[in-house]
Structures are given as structure tokens and as C-alpha cells.
Amino acid sequence: MSDPPDEGPGAGWVLALLLGLAAIVVIGFLGVATVALAFNNDSSTTSSGVDGASSTVPATTIQLDLTEFAIDGNLVAPAGDITLASINKGGIVHNVAVRELGIIGDDVNPGRSDVLELGRLDPGSYTVFCEIPGHETAGMKTTLTVTGDSVGAQPVAAADEEKDWEALDAAMLESMLSFPAETEGVGNPVLEPTEVLDDGTKVFDLTAEIVKWEIEPGNFVDAWTYNGVVPGPQFLLDRGDKIRVRVLNNLPMGTDVHWHGVRTPNDMDGVAPLTQDIIEANGGTFTYEFTVDDDAIGMYHAHSGGQIQVVNGMLGVIRIGENPVPYGETISGVTIPEDLEFVVDMPMVLNDAGTIGFSLNGKSFPATEPVVISEGDWVSVSYFNEGFQVHPMHLHQFPQLVYAKDGIPLQQPYWADTVNVAPGERYTVMFRADDAGTWAWHCHILTHVEREEGMFGMVTAVVVQPNPDFNPDENPVRPSNWRITDDHDPTNHEQSEVDS
């Protein structure tokens, strides 16, 4: 066995040098660690922002859950740097804003999150809300309380407190039993001509103005209105009428009037600055003049600044000509009487944003107006969606015959218990009340009608009074996809034979 090779005379020196350098590094590291430990022992345990050797600024992150329509979280924090970390656990876009600071976070899609840094806050109360129109009114508002105690500040997690279910039940029942509630102001009055000229021209006057409007009992909002009401007054016109509409603008911003769904000359379409000059704020005027040659079920509303003015109340109904009823037609087994007369023929204007918020004809439940009729009565309703969201309008018990879309008669009317109405759309439906009782009528997006404080928003009812002379077996309204014959049981869901 041979000896190991000779590493030469410099090998020992190199090894000694490396060991010495390693020792120096270890000693230096221990010294730094000792200094850091001593510094930490002299400092506060709060997390952030050293302002010199002897002071710290506490930093708090508050977790918020956004849903329809609530902002949940433990919003109590010590004075200092505060951050709001929000997660959208709802089904539509939300955001977070702080009113006193003028800060608005990014819009947050469902399932996404956002971080809003508020900076250093002094003790006090701060309003946290969703800035998207209508969401604050629906319940997305809470208070951030900043205390003067900064000792032991830690990040604050979302609250996970057990709900008071009995209190929720009580609130719901109380809100429902308060229906119908009286409030000041009624929308949709018929607008009568101010004068009729020698040539038959009907002259109307509209004033755009901000008024206090009672949306629900005790809740007065700043409504942007036509003639002081929400919805504005109805135009009920005959085909061939020549009209002149004089508009006075008493708003703090410019406006115009667009005749949505109505044929007009281009310079009367009401789209400033494309078709006219804007109607100046604080006293500006403009006159619209045209002949209504075609039947229409339309809307009139502001176009310039519409995302503010329309949902705040500047909206109304314009109807031209006859109701396009399918007299004598048979739809899904139901024949519409040739001599049908409506006991009620009404508009239902839907809104979900602005100062008016979730509402039917300018009112929020329990201030919405019920439809009171008797057994056997027929009702016609035109839905007008002036809001930002889709609303599936559901009527309990009575199927709705959809017979016109945007004022245009349908060649194939159809029955539905829920009619989906998108922004800008109009659907005209009819139904016959053939069962006595109080029947709910509401948007079926449930957060548009319920909150923890109880029922609100887009809900009303059909109140059907007994009629001893009504025979429910005479021309029954029971739409069916199945052919019903004398020897066919309608409860048997087998399609009957078709006659050859």
C-alpha cells in the first residue's frame, strides 16, 4: 500500500487561512444578531413604520366580505395606518369607498379581491360603502371606528359572529306587515296639455328639478325629477298627434330629453351635442316638436348625464296609440276574449340605482302601491326598465301573457310566470285574477327585495277580492303545452294523440 501523495508545503497555510476567515464571519453574524435583539427588546410590538428610534405607527389590515348587499367585517382599529382588504363573495361587481376621505377602490368582480390603503387615520368614525349606484341604498354601508388606543394593535380579521335569527325573523315579519305604507308623492300622473293650439298642436311643459322625494316611510332623498314626481308624468297620445314639449332646466347641470322607442326627426332625438345643444343648467330651455305617426310604448329620459339623472328619477312613460291586445287569439289553450276590457292598465317602471334605488314606480317596499282588483278582472301591465340591472319580474299564482316587446306586438305571444326585463326594455303583459287573496309580485333577484332589516325594494302585491258572480270554470286561464280533451286527464303528463 503506497503512501498518500505529498500536498506540498503550501497546503497547511491555505487551510489555516480558510478557517480564520470562517471564524471572522461567524463572530460578525453573532454581533449583528445581538444588536438586533437588543433593539427589538426596546421597541413596541405593533407592526410597522418606525418614525425614529423611540416611536412606531401601528398598521392594521381589516378583512371585508362584500355580498349582495352587505359589507361584513370587524371595522374597529387603532389610530394609525389602515388598509381595507376586500373579497367579493357576491354575484355582481362591488367596490369599497370611504366617504370622509374621498377614496374609492377598484371595482371587484365576483371571487376577486382588492386592497385599499387609507393611510394614517386619526381617531373617529368613517363611512365605508359600495360606490356602485344603488348598492349603498340596498345596504352596503357600514362604519369604520378608529380608536385612540394603539397598544397591541394587530391585524383585524373578518367578523364571524352568530346571527340573531329571531331578530331577522322579527324584522322580516314587521316589514311585510307594514305594507302598504303611505308616503308623500305619487309618480306617473297623466300629463295634460298646457294648451292646444289652433292647428291642434298639444303643448306640454316639463320642468327638470331636484326635490325631496319620500322613497319609503321617513326616507327622503334628493330626486332629480320631471315636474317634481318619480316617475315623471305620463304622455298618453293618439297616433297622429302633433306635440310641442317645452323643457325648463332647473338642475345644476345640463340636460336633454331622449324619446326612447319613439320615432322622431333627428334634431328632436334629444342627444346633446349630436342632435341639439345641451339645455343649460339653472334656467336653460329647449322646445321639442314633432308628430307621433307610429304607435309606441316608450320612455322619455335624460341622455346627457344619464347615469346620474335617469336613475336619480328623470324618467317617464310615453304611450302612443292603442294597447296591442291579441283579442280573440288562442295561446297555449287559452282564448283571449274578443270583448276583453282591462280593469287596470298600468306602467311599472323598474329602477335599481341612484338616489331612488331598488324601486317600483319610484317607491320602495312597503311604500309600493298594491293592485286591488276582484276575481275575474283582467290587468295589463307594461314593464319599463330604467335601471342598470336585469330584473326577472315574478307574479305569484297568475300566469302573465307576454304580448308586446318594446311596444311591438308579438306574432307569437307566450305565457310566463317570470318575465326578464333588461335595461331599456319594455314588456307588455296581461293576466286574469282568478283566485282571491293577496299575491306577491316582485323581482326574483332576492337581494333586490330582501335585506337583514326586512323586505324592501322591488316588491308589491296583487290584492284580489272575492267576487260571488265569478265563475272560474268559464274560459279558465290554464295555459298548457298538452292538448286537453274530454277523455284526457290533464294531470297525466303524456302527450295526447294529435288528430290526423
Short mmCIF file of C-alpha atoms in Angstrom, two decimals, residues 22-492:
data_model
loop_
_atom_site.label_atom_id
_atom_site.label_comp_id
_atom_site.label_asym_id
_atom_site.label_seq_id
_atom_site.Cartn_x
_atom_site.Cartn_y
_atom_site.Cartn_z
CA ALA A 22 -14.87 31.43 8.67
CA ALA A 23 -14.37 32.35 12.31
CA ILE A 24 -14.50 36.07 11.49
CA VAL A 25 -17.82 35.63 9.60
CA VAL A 26 -19.42 33.72 12.48
CA ILE A 27 -18.32 36.31 15.05
CA GLY A 28 -19.69 39.14 12.89
CA PHE A 29 -23.06 37.44 12.43
CA LEU A 30 -23.44 36.86 16.16
CA GLY A 31 -22.70 40.52 16.81
CA VAL A 32 -25.36 41.74 14.37
CA ALA A 33 -27.92 39.35 15.82
CA THR A 34 -27.17 40.57 19.34
CA VAL A 35 -27.66 44.22 18.34
CA ALA A 36 -30.94 43.43 16.53
CA LEU A 37 -32.25 41.50 19.52
CA ALA A 38 -31.42 44.34 21.86
CA PHE A 39 -33.19 46.84 19.56
CA ASN A 40 -36.34 44.70 19.36
CA ASN A 41 -36.46 44.35 23.14
CA ASP A 42 -36.64 48.15 23.40
CA SER A 43 -39.39 48.57 20.74
CA SER A 44 -43.26 48.29 20.57
CA THR A 45 -44.78 45.01 19.38
CA THR A 46 -47.01 46.73 16.75
CA SER A 47 -46.21 46.09 13.18
CA SER A 48 -44.96 48.93 11.14
CA GLY A 49 -43.42 52.24 10.29
CA VAL A 50 -40.65 53.32 12.66
CA ASP A 51 -40.52 57.11 12.99
CA GLY A 52 -37.19 57.49 14.78
CA ALA A 53 -35.69 55.31 17.49
CA SER A 54 -38.50 55.63 20.04
CA SER A 55 -41.87 55.75 18.14
CA THR A 56 -43.88 53.42 15.91
CA VAL A 57 -47.07 53.72 13.87
CA PRO A 58 -49.44 50.75 14.20
CA ALA A 59 -50.62 49.22 10.93
CA THR A 60 -53.94 47.39 10.73
CA THR A 61 -55.39 45.40 7.86
CA ILE A 62 -59.14 44.85 8.01
CA GLN A 63 -60.65 41.99 6.04
CA LEU A 64 -64.01 42.78 4.41
CA ASP A 65 -66.51 40.43 2.79
CA LEU A 66 -68.64 42.02 0.05
CA THR A 67 -72.00 40.44 -0.80
CA GLU A 68 -75.44 41.48 -2.07
CA PHE A 69 -75.93 43.78 -0.26
CA ALA A 70 -73.69 43.99 2.79
CA ILE A 71 -70.16 44.83 3.88
CA ASP A 72 -69.12 42.48 6.67
CA GLY A 73 -66.03 42.77 8.85
CA ASN A 74 -64.81 43.90 12.25
CA LEU A 75 -64.34 47.58 11.47
CA VAL A 76 -62.64 48.70 14.67
CA ALA A 77 -58.97 49.64 14.55
CA PRO A 78 -56.48 51.80 16.45
CA ALA A 79 -55.30 55.11 15.04
CA GLY A 80 -52.54 54.60 12.51
CA ASP A 81 -52.06 53.20 9.04
CA ILE A 82 -55.17 51.28 7.99
CA THR A 83 -55.74 49.06 4.96
CA LEU A 84 -59.03 47.55 3.80
CA ALA A 85 -58.61 44.15 2.14
CA SER A 86 -61.91 43.18 0.50
CA ILE A 87 -63.10 39.94 -1.10
CA ASN A 88 -66.18 39.93 -3.31
CA LYS A 89 -68.19 36.91 -2.19
CA GLY A 90 -71.28 38.05 -4.07
CA GLY A 91 -72.52 37.53 -7.59
CA ILE A 92 -72.06 41.02 -9.10
CA VAL A 93 -69.40 43.73 -9.17
CA HIS A 94 -68.80 45.72 -5.96
CA ASN A 95 -66.22 48.17 -4.65
CA VAL A 96 -65.25 49.87 -1.39
CA ALA A 97 -65.14 53.60 -0.74
CA VAL A 98 -64.62 55.83 2.30
CA ARG A 99 -66.77 58.95 2.13
CA GLU A 100 -64.83 61.23 4.51
CA LEU A 101 -61.55 60.51 2.72
CA GLY A 102 -62.89 60.70 -0.82
CA ILE A 103 -61.19 57.38 -1.59
CA ILE A 104 -62.71 54.76 -3.90
CA GLY A 105 -61.20 51.34 -4.53
CA ASP A 106 -61.22 49.40 -7.78
CA ASP A 107 -64.32 47.58 -8.96
CA VAL A 108 -64.08 43.96 -7.80
CA ASN A 109 -65.56 41.14 -9.84
CA PRO A 110 -67.13 38.14 -8.05
CA GLY A 111 -64.47 35.96 -6.46
CA ARG A 112 -61.74 38.61 -6.76
CA SER A 113 -60.15 40.85 -4.15
CA ASP A 114 -58.84 44.38 -3.76
CA VAL A 115 -56.62 46.24 -1.30
CA LEU A 116 -57.41 49.85 -0.43
CA GLU A 117 -54.77 51.71 1.57
CA LEU A 118 -56.32 54.52 3.61
CA GLY A 119 -53.09 55.90 5.03
CA ARG A 120 -52.71 57.18 8.57
CA LEU A 121 -56.10 57.81 10.21
CA ASP A 122 -56.88 59.76 13.36
CA PRO A 123 -59.50 58.57 15.86
CA GLY A 124 -63.05 58.99 14.61
CA SER A 125 -65.83 57.42 12.56
CA TYR A 126 -65.57 56.86 8.81
CA THR A 127 -68.35 55.78 6.42
CA VAL A 128 -67.42 52.73 4.35
CA PHE A 129 -69.76 51.96 1.45
CA CYS A 130 -70.06 50.50 -2.03
CA GLU A 131 -69.95 53.35 -4.52
CA ILE A 132 -71.74 51.50 -7.32
CA PRO A 133 -75.14 53.20 -7.78
CA GLY A 134 -77.91 51.65 -5.74
CA HIS A 135 -75.70 49.37 -3.66
CA GLU A 136 -75.32 51.72 -0.70
CA THR A 137 -79.06 52.24 -0.52
CA ALA A 138 -79.57 48.48 -0.64
CA GLY A 139 -77.46 48.01 2.48
CA MET A 140 -73.78 48.19 1.52
CA LYS A 141 -72.82 50.81 4.09
CA THR A 142 -71.07 50.45 7.43
CA THR A 143 -68.88 52.44 9.82
CA LEU A 144 -65.15 52.18 10.41
CA THR A 145 -64.36 53.17 14.00
CA VAL A 146 -60.80 54.32 14.64
CA THR A 147 -59.91 54.38 18.33
CA GLY A 148 -57.19 56.26 20.16
CA ASP A 149 -55.71 53.08 21.65
CA SER A 150 -52.68 51.88 19.71
CA VAL A 151 -51.39 49.37 22.26
CA GLY A 152 -51.10 45.84 20.97
CA ALA A 153 -52.63 46.61 17.60
CA GLN A 154 -52.95 43.53 15.46
CA PRO A 155 -54.47 42.81 12.06
CA VAL A 156 -58.24 42.54 12.38
CA ALA A 157 -59.99 39.57 10.79
CA ALA A 158 -63.50 39.49 9.39
CA ALA A 159 -66.21 39.08 11.97
CA ASP A 160 -67.74 35.64 12.28
CA GLU A 161 -70.43 36.36 14.80
CA GLU A 162 -73.52 34.20 15.12
CA LYS A 163 -76.51 35.95 13.61
CA ASP A 164 -79.57 36.68 15.72
CA TRP A 165 -82.01 34.56 13.73
CA GLU A 166 -85.01 35.53 15.85
CA ALA A 167 -84.27 39.20 15.23
CA LEU A 168 -84.04 38.57 11.48
CA ASP A 169 -87.41 36.80 11.56
CA ALA A 170 -88.96 39.66 13.51
CA ALA A 171 -87.58 42.28 11.12
CA MET A 172 -88.89 40.43 8.07
CA LEU A 173 -92.37 39.97 9.53
CA GLU A 174 -92.57 43.56 10.72
CA SER A 175 -91.55 44.91 7.32
CA MET A 176 -94.09 42.75 5.48
CA LEU A 177 -96.94 43.59 7.82
CA SER A 178 -96.32 47.32 7.31
CA PHE A 179 -97.41 47.01 3.66
CA PRO A 180 -98.87 49.11 2.16
CA ALA A 181 -97.32 52.17 3.77
CA GLU A 182 -98.31 55.72 2.91
CA THR A 183 -95.67 58.18 1.69
CA GLU A 184 -95.69 61.63 0.17
CA GLY A 185 -95.76 61.90 -3.60
CA VAL A 186 -97.17 59.72 -6.39
CA GLY A 187 -95.48 59.13 -9.73
CA ASN A 188 -96.89 58.53 -13.22
CA PRO A 189 -99.67 61.17 -13.22
CA VAL A 190 -101.14 61.74 -16.68
CA LEU A 191 -99.66 64.90 -18.22
CA GLU A 192 -102.39 67.12 -19.59
CA PRO A 193 -101.59 69.70 -22.31
CA THR A 194 -100.89 73.20 -21.06
CA GLU A 195 -102.72 74.40 -24.16
CA VAL A 196 -103.93 73.19 -27.55
CA LEU A 197 -103.11 75.47 -30.48
CA ASP A 198 -105.49 76.30 -33.31
CA ASP A 199 -103.79 73.74 -35.57
CA GLY A 200 -104.32 71.02 -32.97
CA THR A 201 -100.76 71.03 -31.60
CA LYS A 202 -100.72 69.82 -28.00
CA VAL A 203 -98.33 71.88 -25.87
CA PHE A 204 -96.79 70.28 -22.78
CA ASP A 205 -94.44 71.69 -20.15
CA LEU A 206 -91.71 69.75 -18.35
CA THR A 207 -89.53 71.20 -15.60
CA ALA A 208 -86.36 69.35 -14.61
CA GLU A 209 -85.76 69.97 -10.92
CA ILE A 210 -84.41 68.39 -7.75
CA VAL A 211 -86.97 67.77 -5.00
CA LYS A 212 -87.18 65.83 -1.76
CA TRP A 213 -88.88 62.52 -2.55
CA GLU A 214 -90.08 60.02 0.04
CA ILE A 215 -88.89 56.71 -1.37
CA GLU A 216 -90.05 54.72 1.69
CA PRO A 217 -91.57 55.79 5.01
CA GLY A 218 -89.39 58.51 6.53
CA ASN A 219 -86.64 58.18 3.91
CA PHE A 220 -86.49 61.38 1.84
CA VAL A 221 -83.92 61.51 -0.96
CA ASP A 222 -82.79 64.15 -3.45
CA ALA A 223 -84.69 63.08 -6.55
CA TRP A 224 -83.96 64.53 -9.98
CA THR A 225 -87.44 64.84 -11.45
CA TYR A 226 -89.72 65.96 -14.22
CA ASN A 227 -92.41 68.17 -12.68
CA GLY A 228 -91.47 67.09 -9.17
CA VAL A 229 -92.51 63.41 -9.33
CA VAL A 230 -90.88 60.00 -9.87
CA PRO A 231 -91.58 58.58 -12.39
CA GLY A 232 -92.37 61.71 -14.34
CA PRO A 233 -95.84 62.37 -15.73
CA GLN A 234 -97.15 60.04 -18.45
CA PHE A 235 -97.66 61.18 -22.03
CA LEU A 236 -100.80 59.42 -23.35
CA LEU A 237 -101.07 60.35 -27.03
CA ASP A 238 -103.05 59.39 -30.11
CA ARG A 239 -101.34 58.39 -33.31
CA GLY A 240 -101.04 61.48 -35.48
CA ASP A 241 -100.83 63.94 -32.59
CA LYS A 242 -98.56 66.91 -33.14
CA ILE A 243 -96.84 67.76 -29.86
CA ARG A 244 -94.69 70.57 -28.56
CA VAL A 245 -92.79 69.90 -25.31
CA ARG A 246 -91.22 72.93 -23.60
CA VAL A 247 -88.43 71.94 -21.21
CA LEU A 248 -87.13 74.19 -18.43
CA ASN A 249 -83.90 73.01 -16.79
CA ASN A 250 -83.56 73.98 -13.13
CA LEU A 251 -80.85 71.38 -12.49
CA PRO A 252 -77.25 72.24 -11.54
CA MET A 253 -76.04 70.53 -14.75
CA GLY A 254 -77.05 70.46 -18.38
CA THR A 255 -79.64 68.03 -19.67
CA ASP A 256 -81.69 66.90 -22.67
CA VAL A 257 -84.72 64.65 -23.23
CA HIS A 258 -84.46 61.46 -25.29
CA TRP A 259 -87.65 59.81 -26.56
CA HIS A 260 -86.67 56.15 -26.15
CA GLY A 261 -88.61 53.87 -28.52
CA VAL A 262 -90.40 56.76 -30.28
CA ARG A 263 -89.70 57.77 -33.89
CA THR A 264 -88.71 61.45 -34.14
CA PRO A 265 -86.85 63.71 -36.57
CA ASN A 266 -83.11 63.56 -35.92
CA ASP A 267 -82.94 67.05 -34.41
CA MET A 268 -85.62 66.04 -31.89
CA ASP A 269 -83.92 62.81 -30.70
CA GLY A 270 -82.54 64.52 -27.58
CA VAL A 271 -78.87 63.55 -27.67
CA ALA A 272 -76.71 66.60 -26.95
CA PRO A 273 -74.42 67.59 -28.60
CA LEU A 274 -75.12 65.29 -31.58
CA THR A 275 -78.68 66.39 -32.33
CA GLN A 276 -79.05 69.59 -30.29
CA ASP A 277 -77.25 71.93 -27.95
CA ILE A 278 -77.39 70.90 -24.33
CA ILE A 279 -80.10 72.55 -22.25
CA GLU A 280 -78.01 74.74 -19.97
CA ALA A 281 -78.17 74.40 -16.20
CA ASN A 282 -80.04 76.79 -13.92
CA GLY A 283 -82.71 78.09 -16.26
CA GLY A 284 -81.92 76.82 -19.76
CA THR A 285 -84.81 75.95 -22.08
CA PHE A 286 -85.45 73.86 -25.18
CA THR A 287 -88.57 73.00 -27.17
CA TYR A 288 -89.14 69.61 -28.77
CA GLU A 289 -91.72 69.50 -31.55
CA PHE A 290 -92.74 66.54 -33.71
CA THR A 291 -95.69 64.46 -34.89
CA VAL A 292 -96.19 60.99 -33.43
CA ASP A 293 -97.02 58.92 -36.50
CA ASP A 294 -96.49 55.42 -35.07
CA ASP A 295 -97.87 53.52 -32.12
CA ALA A 296 -95.33 53.19 -29.31
CA ILE A 297 -94.83 52.10 -25.74
CA GLY A 298 -91.74 54.14 -24.97
CA MET A 299 -89.84 56.01 -22.32
CA TYR A 300 -88.51 59.52 -22.06
CA HIS A 301 -85.43 60.33 -20.01
CA ALA A 302 -82.26 62.37 -19.86
CA HIS A 303 -79.49 61.25 -22.22
CA SER A 304 -76.65 63.61 -21.32
CA GLY A 305 -75.51 62.74 -17.80
CA GLY A 306 -77.97 59.87 -17.83
CA GLN A 307 -76.03 57.70 -15.38
CA ILE A 308 -76.76 60.40 -12.79
CA GLN A 309 -80.03 61.93 -13.90
CA VAL A 310 -82.04 58.90 -15.04
CA VAL A 311 -81.52 56.63 -12.04
CA ASN A 312 -81.98 59.62 -9.73
CA GLY A 313 -85.50 59.97 -11.10
CA MET A 314 -85.56 61.67 -14.52
CA LEU A 315 -87.61 59.03 -16.30
CA GLY A 316 -91.14 58.71 -17.57
CA VAL A 317 -93.56 56.84 -19.82
CA ILE A 318 -94.86 57.83 -23.26
CA ARG A 319 -97.62 55.79 -24.89
CA ILE A 320 -98.93 56.39 -28.38
CA GLY A 321 -101.99 54.70 -29.85
CA GLU A 322 -103.88 51.64 -28.69
CA ASN A 323 -102.84 48.80 -26.43
CA PRO A 324 -101.86 46.00 -28.89
CA VAL A 325 -104.07 43.32 -27.29
CA PRO A 326 -104.37 39.96 -29.15
CA TYR A 327 -108.19 39.90 -28.99
CA GLY A 328 -109.72 36.54 -29.86
CA GLU A 329 -106.41 34.71 -30.19
CA THR A 330 -105.81 31.35 -28.53
CA ILE A 331 -102.40 30.98 -26.90
CA SER A 332 -101.40 27.66 -25.32
CA GLY A 333 -105.02 26.64 -24.94
CA VAL A 334 -106.29 29.96 -23.54
CA THR A 335 -108.54 32.14 -25.68
CA ILE A 336 -108.36 35.89 -25.10
CA PRO A 337 -111.92 37.28 -25.08
CA GLU A 338 -112.96 39.38 -28.07
CA ASP A 339 -114.67 41.84 -25.74
CA LEU A 340 -111.87 41.98 -23.15
CA GLU A 341 -111.74 45.15 -21.06
CA PHE A 342 -108.94 45.85 -18.62
CA VAL A 343 -109.86 46.97 -15.13
CA VAL A 344 -106.26 48.16 -14.70
CA ASP A 345 -103.89 49.24 -17.50
CA MET A 346 -100.72 50.48 -15.83
CA PRO A 347 -96.99 51.09 -16.22
CA MET A 348 -94.47 49.55 -13.84
CA VAL A 349 -91.17 51.44 -14.02
CA LEU A 350 -88.21 49.50 -12.63
CA ASN A 351 -85.13 51.14 -11.10
CA ASP A 352 -82.18 49.88 -9.08
CA ALA A 353 -79.65 52.70 -8.72
CA GLY A 354 -79.05 56.33 -7.87
CA THR A 355 -80.90 58.06 -5.07
CA ILE A 356 -84.08 56.19 -5.97
CA GLY A 357 -82.50 52.73 -5.78
CA PHE A 358 -84.43 49.45 -5.95
CA SER A 359 -87.97 50.56 -6.62
CA LEU A 360 -91.24 50.12 -8.50
CA ASN A 361 -92.76 53.32 -9.87
CA GLY A 362 -90.46 55.43 -7.72
CA LYS A 363 -91.22 53.73 -4.39
CA SER A 364 -89.52 51.06 -2.30
CA PHE A 365 -91.49 48.43 -0.36
CA PRO A 366 -93.52 48.85 1.82
CA ALA A 367 -94.41 52.13 0.05
CA THR A 368 -95.10 50.41 -3.29
CA GLU A 369 -98.72 50.55 -4.39
CA PRO A 370 -100.72 47.30 -4.44
CA VAL A 371 -103.03 46.46 -7.33
CA VAL A 372 -106.51 45.97 -5.84
CA ILE A 373 -108.98 44.13 -8.07
CA SER A 374 -111.73 41.49 -7.94
CA GLU A 375 -111.90 37.88 -9.08
CA GLY A 376 -112.27 37.68 -12.85
CA ASP A 377 -110.67 41.06 -13.57
CA TRP A 378 -108.08 41.41 -16.32
CA VAL A 379 -104.98 43.57 -15.85
CA SER A 380 -102.47 44.91 -18.39
CA VAL A 381 -99.01 45.97 -17.25
CA SER A 382 -96.07 47.38 -19.18
CA TYR A 383 -92.67 46.90 -17.54
CA PHE A 384 -90.12 49.68 -18.20
CA ASN A 385 -86.55 49.04 -17.02
CA GLU A 386 -84.77 52.35 -16.40
CA GLY A 387 -82.09 50.86 -14.14
CA PHE A 388 -78.66 49.30 -14.56
CA GLN A 389 -79.54 45.65 -13.92
CA VAL A 390 -81.77 42.90 -15.28
CA HIS A 391 -84.97 42.23 -13.32
CA PRO A 392 -86.96 38.97 -13.58
CA MET A 393 -90.47 40.07 -12.62
CA HIS A 394 -92.39 37.24 -10.98
CA LEU A 395 -96.12 37.28 -10.28
CA HIS A 396 -97.44 34.66 -7.89
CA GLN A 397 -100.37 32.44 -8.96
CA PHE A 398 -101.38 34.19 -12.20
CA PRO A 399 -99.55 33.44 -15.47
CA GLN A 400 -98.60 36.53 -17.45
CA LEU A 401 -99.28 36.63 -21.19
CA VAL A 402 -96.39 38.49 -22.85
CA TYR A 403 -97.91 40.05 -25.96
CA ALA A 404 -95.68 43.04 -26.82
CA LYS A 405 -91.93 43.70 -26.67
CA ASP A 406 -90.74 47.32 -26.74
CA GLY A 407 -94.26 48.26 -27.84
CA ILE A 408 -94.19 45.93 -30.85
CA PRO A 409 -96.96 43.30 -30.87
CA LEU A 410 -95.64 39.73 -30.81
CA GLN A 411 -96.79 37.40 -33.57
CA GLN A 412 -96.44 34.57 -31.07
CA PRO A 413 -97.41 35.75 -27.58
CA TYR A 414 -96.43 33.44 -24.74
CA TRP A 415 -97.27 32.75 -21.11
CA ALA A 416 -94.70 33.09 -18.33
CA ASP A 417 -94.74 33.40 -14.56
CA THR A 418 -91.43 35.30 -14.62
CA VAL A 419 -90.60 37.94 -17.23
CA ASN A 420 -86.96 39.00 -17.54
CA VAL A 421 -86.61 42.73 -18.28
CA ALA A 422 -83.20 44.13 -19.24
CA PRO A 423 -82.22 47.82 -19.04
CA GLY A 424 -84.00 49.84 -21.71
CA GLU A 425 -86.54 47.11 -22.45
CA ARG A 426 -90.32 47.25 -22.25
CA TYR A 427 -92.52 44.18 -21.97
CA THR A 428 -96.30 44.38 -22.01
CA VAL A 429 -98.20 41.57 -20.27
CA MET A 430 -101.72 40.74 -19.18
CA PHE A 431 -103.19 38.42 -16.59
CA ARG A 432 -106.56 37.47 -15.18
CA ALA A 433 -107.05 37.34 -11.43
CA ASP A 434 -109.00 34.15 -10.79
CA ASP A 435 -108.14 33.43 -7.13
CA ALA A 436 -108.98 35.63 -4.15
CA GLY A 437 -106.20 36.59 -1.77
CA THR A 438 -103.05 38.69 -1.56
CA TRP A 439 -100.44 37.56 -4.09
CA ALA A 440 -96.84 38.76 -4.10
CA TRP A 441 -95.35 40.42 -7.17
CA HIS A 442 -91.63 41.08 -7.18
CA CYS A 443 -88.23 40.97 -8.83
CA HIS A 444 -86.88 37.46 -8.33
CA ILE A 445 -83.29 38.54 -7.68
CA LEU A 446 -83.86 38.17 -3.98
CA THR A 447 -81.30 40.74 -2.87
CA HIS A 448 -83.37 43.30 -4.77
CA VAL A 449 -86.25 42.64 -2.37
CA GLU A 450 -84.77 41.50 0.95
CA ARG A 451 -82.09 42.66 3.37
CA GLU A 452 -81.36 41.96 7.02
CA GLU A 453 -83.68 44.80 8.04
CA GLY A 454 -86.53 43.01 6.25
CA MET A 455 -88.30 43.29 2.93
CA PHE A 456 -87.66 46.35 0.76
CA GLY A 457 -87.27 47.46 -2.81
CA MET A 458 -88.91 45.84 -5.81
CA VAL A 459 -91.95 44.20 -4.20
CA THR A 460 -95.66 44.86 -4.37
CA ALA A 461 -98.79 42.69 -4.34
CA VAL A 462 -101.98 41.94 -6.22
CA VAL A 463 -104.93 42.01 -3.81
CA VAL A 464 -107.82 40.01 -5.29
CA GLN A 465 -111.16 40.47 -3.60
CA PRO A 466 -113.83 37.73 -3.75
CA ASN A 467 -116.46 38.10 -6.48
CA PRO A 468 -119.56 35.91 -5.94
CA ASP A 469 -120.54 36.29 -9.62
CA PHE A 470 -117.21 34.98 -10.93
CA ASN A 471 -117.21 31.50 -12.47
CA PRO A 472 -113.61 30.18 -12.59
CA ASP A 473 -114.67 27.35 -14.93
CA GLU A 474 -115.80 29.76 -17.62
CA ASN A 475 -112.91 30.22 -20.06
CA PRO A 476 -110.28 29.16 -17.48
CA VAL A 477 -106.81 30.63 -17.79
CA ARG A 478 -104.76 27.46 -17.52
CA PRO A 479 -102.10 27.63 -20.24
CA SER A 480 -100.82 24.17 -21.10
CA ASN A 481 -98.50 22.55 -23.62
CA TRP A 482 -100.74 19.46 -23.56
CA ARG A 483 -103.87 19.07 -25.59
CA ILE A 484 -106.83 18.68 -23.20
CA THR A 485 -109.86 16.70 -24.38
CA ASP A 486 -112.88 15.27 -22.61
CA ASP A 487 -111.22 11.87 -22.26
CA HIS A 488 -107.80 13.21 -21.32
CA ASP A 489 -106.64 13.64 -17.75
CA PRO A 490 -104.60 16.91 -17.64
CA THR A 491 -102.64 15.54 -14.70
CA ASN A 492 -101.29 12.75 -16.90
#
